[in-house]
N, CA, C and O atoms as CSV, one atom per row, in Angstrom:
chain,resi,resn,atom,element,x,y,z
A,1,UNK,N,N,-2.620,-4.967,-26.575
A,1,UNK,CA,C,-2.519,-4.127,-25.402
A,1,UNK,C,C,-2.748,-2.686,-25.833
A,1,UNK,O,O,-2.409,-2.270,-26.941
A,2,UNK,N,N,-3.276,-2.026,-25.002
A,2,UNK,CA,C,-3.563,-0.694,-25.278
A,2,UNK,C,C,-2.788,0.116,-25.069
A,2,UNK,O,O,-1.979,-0.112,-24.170
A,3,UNK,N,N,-2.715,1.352,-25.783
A,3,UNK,CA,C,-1.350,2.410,-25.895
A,3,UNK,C,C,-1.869,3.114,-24.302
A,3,UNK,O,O,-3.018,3.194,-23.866
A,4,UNK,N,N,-0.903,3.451,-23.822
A,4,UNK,CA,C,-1.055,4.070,-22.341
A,4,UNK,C,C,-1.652,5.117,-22.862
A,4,UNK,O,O,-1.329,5.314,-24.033
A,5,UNK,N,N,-2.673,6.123,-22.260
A,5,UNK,CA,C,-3.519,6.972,-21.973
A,5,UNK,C,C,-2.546,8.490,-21.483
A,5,UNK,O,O,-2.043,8.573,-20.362
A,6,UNK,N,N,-2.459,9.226,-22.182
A,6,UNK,CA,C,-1.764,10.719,-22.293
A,6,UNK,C,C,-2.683,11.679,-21.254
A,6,UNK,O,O,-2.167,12.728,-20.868
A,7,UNK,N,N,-4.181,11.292,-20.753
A,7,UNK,CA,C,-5.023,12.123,-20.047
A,7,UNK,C,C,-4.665,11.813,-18.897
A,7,UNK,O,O,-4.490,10.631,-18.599
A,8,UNK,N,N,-4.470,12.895,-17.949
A,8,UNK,CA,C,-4.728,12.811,-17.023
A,8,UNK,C,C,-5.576,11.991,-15.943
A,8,UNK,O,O,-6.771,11.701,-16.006
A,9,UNK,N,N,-4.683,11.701,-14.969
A,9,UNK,CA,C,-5.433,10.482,-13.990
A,9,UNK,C,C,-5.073,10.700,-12.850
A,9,UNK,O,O,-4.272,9.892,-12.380
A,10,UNK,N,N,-5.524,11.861,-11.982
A,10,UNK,CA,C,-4.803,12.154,-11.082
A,10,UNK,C,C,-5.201,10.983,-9.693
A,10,UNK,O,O,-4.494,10.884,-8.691
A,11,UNK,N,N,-6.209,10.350,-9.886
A,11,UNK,CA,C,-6.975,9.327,-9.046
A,11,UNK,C,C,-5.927,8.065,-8.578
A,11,UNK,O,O,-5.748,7.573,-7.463
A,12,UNK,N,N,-5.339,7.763,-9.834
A,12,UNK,CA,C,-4.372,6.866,-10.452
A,12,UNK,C,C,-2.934,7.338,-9.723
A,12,UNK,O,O,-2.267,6.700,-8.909
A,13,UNK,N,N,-2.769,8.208,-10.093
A,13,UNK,CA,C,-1.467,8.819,-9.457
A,13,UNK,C,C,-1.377,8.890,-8.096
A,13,UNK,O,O,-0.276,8.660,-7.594
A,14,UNK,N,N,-2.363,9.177,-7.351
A,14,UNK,CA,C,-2.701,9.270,-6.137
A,14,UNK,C,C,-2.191,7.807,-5.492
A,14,UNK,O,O,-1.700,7.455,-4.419
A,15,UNK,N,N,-2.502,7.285,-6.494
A,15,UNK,CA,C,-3.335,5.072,-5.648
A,15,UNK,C,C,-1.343,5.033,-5.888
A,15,UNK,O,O,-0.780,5.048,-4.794
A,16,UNK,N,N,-0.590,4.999,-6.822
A,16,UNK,CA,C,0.556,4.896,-7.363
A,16,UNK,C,C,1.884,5.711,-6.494
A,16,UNK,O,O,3.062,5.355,-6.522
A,17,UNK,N,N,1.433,6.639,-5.898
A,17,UNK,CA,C,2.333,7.614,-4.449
A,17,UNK,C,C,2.067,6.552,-3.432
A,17,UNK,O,O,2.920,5.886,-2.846
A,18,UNK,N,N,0.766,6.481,-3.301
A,18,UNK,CA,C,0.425,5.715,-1.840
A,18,UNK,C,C,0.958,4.597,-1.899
A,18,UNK,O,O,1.997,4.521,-1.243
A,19,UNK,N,N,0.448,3.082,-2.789
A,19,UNK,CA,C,0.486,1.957,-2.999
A,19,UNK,C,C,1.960,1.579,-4.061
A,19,UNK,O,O,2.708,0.610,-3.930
A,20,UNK,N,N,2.031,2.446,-4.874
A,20,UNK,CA,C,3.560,1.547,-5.319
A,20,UNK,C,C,2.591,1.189,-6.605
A,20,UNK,O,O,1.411,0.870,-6.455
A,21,UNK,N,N,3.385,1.304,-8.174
A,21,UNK,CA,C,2.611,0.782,-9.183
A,21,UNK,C,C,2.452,-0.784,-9.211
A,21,UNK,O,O,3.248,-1.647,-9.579
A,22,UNK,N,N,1.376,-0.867,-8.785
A,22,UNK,CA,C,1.635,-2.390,-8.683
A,22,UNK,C,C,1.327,-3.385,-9.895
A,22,UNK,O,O,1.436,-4.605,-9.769
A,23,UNK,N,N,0.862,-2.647,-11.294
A,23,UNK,CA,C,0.906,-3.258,-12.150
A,23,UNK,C,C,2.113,-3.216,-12.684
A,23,UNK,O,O,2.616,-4.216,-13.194
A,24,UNK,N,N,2.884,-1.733,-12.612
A,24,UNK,CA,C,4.187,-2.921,-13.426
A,24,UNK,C,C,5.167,-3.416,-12.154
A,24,UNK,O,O,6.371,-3.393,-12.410
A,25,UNK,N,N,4.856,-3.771,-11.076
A,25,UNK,CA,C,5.359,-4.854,-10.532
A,25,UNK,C,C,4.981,-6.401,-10.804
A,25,UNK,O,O,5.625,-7.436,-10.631
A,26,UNK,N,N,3.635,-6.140,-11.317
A,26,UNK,CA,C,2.908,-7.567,-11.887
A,26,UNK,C,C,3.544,-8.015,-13.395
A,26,UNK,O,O,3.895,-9.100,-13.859
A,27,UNK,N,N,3.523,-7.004,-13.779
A,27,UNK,CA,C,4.420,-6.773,-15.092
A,27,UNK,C,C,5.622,-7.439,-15.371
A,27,UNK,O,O,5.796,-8.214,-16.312
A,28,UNK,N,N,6.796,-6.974,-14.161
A,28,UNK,CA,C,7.712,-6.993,-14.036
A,28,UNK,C,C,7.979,-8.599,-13.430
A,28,UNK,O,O,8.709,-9.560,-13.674
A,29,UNK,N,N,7.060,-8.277,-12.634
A,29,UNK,CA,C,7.019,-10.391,-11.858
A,29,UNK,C,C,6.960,-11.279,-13.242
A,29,UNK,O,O,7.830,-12.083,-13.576
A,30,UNK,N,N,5.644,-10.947,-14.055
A,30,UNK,CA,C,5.244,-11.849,-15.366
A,30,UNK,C,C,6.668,-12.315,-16.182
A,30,UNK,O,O,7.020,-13.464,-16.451
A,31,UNK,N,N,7.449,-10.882,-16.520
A,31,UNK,CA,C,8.213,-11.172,-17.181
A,31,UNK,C,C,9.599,-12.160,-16.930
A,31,UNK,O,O,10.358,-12.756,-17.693
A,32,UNK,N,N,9.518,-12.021,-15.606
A,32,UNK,CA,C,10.672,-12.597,-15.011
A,32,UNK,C,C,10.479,-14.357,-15.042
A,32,UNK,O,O,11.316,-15.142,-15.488
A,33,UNK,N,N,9.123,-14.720,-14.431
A,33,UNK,CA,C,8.585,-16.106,-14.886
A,33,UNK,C,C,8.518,-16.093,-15.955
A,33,UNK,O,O,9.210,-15.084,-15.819
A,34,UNK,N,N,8.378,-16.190,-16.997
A,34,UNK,CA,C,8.091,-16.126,-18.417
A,34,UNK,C,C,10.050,-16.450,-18.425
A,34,UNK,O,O,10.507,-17.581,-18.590
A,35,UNK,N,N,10.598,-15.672,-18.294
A,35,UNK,CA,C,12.503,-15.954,-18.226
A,35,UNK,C,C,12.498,-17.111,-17.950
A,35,UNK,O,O,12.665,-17.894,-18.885
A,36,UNK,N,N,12.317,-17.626,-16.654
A,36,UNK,CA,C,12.968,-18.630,-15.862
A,36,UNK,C,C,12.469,-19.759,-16.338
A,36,UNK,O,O,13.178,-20.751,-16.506
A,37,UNK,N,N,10.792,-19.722,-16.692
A,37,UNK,CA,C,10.256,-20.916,-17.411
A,37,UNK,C,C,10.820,-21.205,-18.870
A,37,UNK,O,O,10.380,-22.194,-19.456
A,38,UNK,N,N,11.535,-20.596,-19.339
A,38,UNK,CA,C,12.177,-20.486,-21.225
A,38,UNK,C,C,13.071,-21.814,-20.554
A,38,UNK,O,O,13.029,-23.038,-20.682
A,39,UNK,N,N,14.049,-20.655,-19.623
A,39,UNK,CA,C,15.309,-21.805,-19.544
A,39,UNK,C,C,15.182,-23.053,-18.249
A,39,UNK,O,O,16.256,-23.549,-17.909
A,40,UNK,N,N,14.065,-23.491,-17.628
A,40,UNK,CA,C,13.554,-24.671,-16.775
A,40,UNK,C,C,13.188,-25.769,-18.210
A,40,UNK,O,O,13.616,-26.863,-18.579
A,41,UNK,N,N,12.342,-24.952,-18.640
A,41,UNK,CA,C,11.115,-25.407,-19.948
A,41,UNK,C,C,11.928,-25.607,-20.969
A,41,UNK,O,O,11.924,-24.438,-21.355
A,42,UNK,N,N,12.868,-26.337,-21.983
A,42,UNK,CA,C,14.020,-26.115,-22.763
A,42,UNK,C,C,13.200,-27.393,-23.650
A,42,UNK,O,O,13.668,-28.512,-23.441
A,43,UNK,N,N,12.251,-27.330,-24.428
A,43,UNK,CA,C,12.203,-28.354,-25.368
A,43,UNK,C,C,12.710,-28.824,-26.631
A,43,UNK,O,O,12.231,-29.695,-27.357
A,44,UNK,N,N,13.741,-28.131,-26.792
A,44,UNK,CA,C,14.391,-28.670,-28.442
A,44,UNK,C,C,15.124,-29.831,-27.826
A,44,UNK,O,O,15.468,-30.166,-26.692
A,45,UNK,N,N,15.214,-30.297,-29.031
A,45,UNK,CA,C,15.297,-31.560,-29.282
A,45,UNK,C,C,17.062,-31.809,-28.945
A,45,UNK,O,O,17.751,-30.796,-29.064
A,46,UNK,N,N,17.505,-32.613,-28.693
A,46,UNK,CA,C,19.045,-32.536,-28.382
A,46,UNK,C,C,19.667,-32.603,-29.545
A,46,UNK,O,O,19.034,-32.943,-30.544
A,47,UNK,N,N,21.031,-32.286,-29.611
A,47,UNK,CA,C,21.994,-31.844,-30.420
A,47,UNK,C,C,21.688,-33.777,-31.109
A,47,UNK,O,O,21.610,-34.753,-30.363
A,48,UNK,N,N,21.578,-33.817,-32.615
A,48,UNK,CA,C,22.182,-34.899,-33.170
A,48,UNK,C,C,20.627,-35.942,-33.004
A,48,UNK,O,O,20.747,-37.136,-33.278
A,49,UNK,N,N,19.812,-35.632,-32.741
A,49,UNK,CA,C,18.562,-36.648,-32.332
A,49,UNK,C,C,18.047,-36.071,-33.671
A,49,UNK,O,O,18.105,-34.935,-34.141
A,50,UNK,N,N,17.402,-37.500,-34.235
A,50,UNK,CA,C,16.706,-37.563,-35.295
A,50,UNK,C,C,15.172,-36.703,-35.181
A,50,UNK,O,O,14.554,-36.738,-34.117
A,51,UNK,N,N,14.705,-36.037,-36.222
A,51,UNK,CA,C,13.407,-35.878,-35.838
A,51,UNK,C,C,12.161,-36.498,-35.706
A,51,UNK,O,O,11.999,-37.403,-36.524
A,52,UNK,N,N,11.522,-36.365,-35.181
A,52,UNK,CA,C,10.180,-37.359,-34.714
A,52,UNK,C,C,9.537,-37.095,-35.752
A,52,UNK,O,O,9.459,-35.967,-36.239
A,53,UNK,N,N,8.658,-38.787,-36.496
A,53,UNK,CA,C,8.004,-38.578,-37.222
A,53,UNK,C,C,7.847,-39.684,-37.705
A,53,UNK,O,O,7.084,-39.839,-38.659
């Protein structure tokens, strides 16, 4: 990922007053699925089960 940009973007800022940042709401959505799927998604192996092989 690229280091955020220090120049000026006043175009950007503009879209971001009007519209709401909607990438880190996408951001913020990603991360939250990414959470919920860890603990839905739980594949270790159960306590005391031999390993496969």
């Amino acid at each position: 990922m690229p280091a955020p940009s220090t120049a000026p973007a006043p175009i950007y800022d503009r879209l971001v007053d009007e519209q709401g940042d909607v990438l880190a709401d996408v951001r913020e959505a990603a991360q939250l699925t990414e959470r919920t799927a860890e603990d839905v998604l739980d594949f270790a192996l159960p306590q005391g089960a031999p390993p496969a092989g």
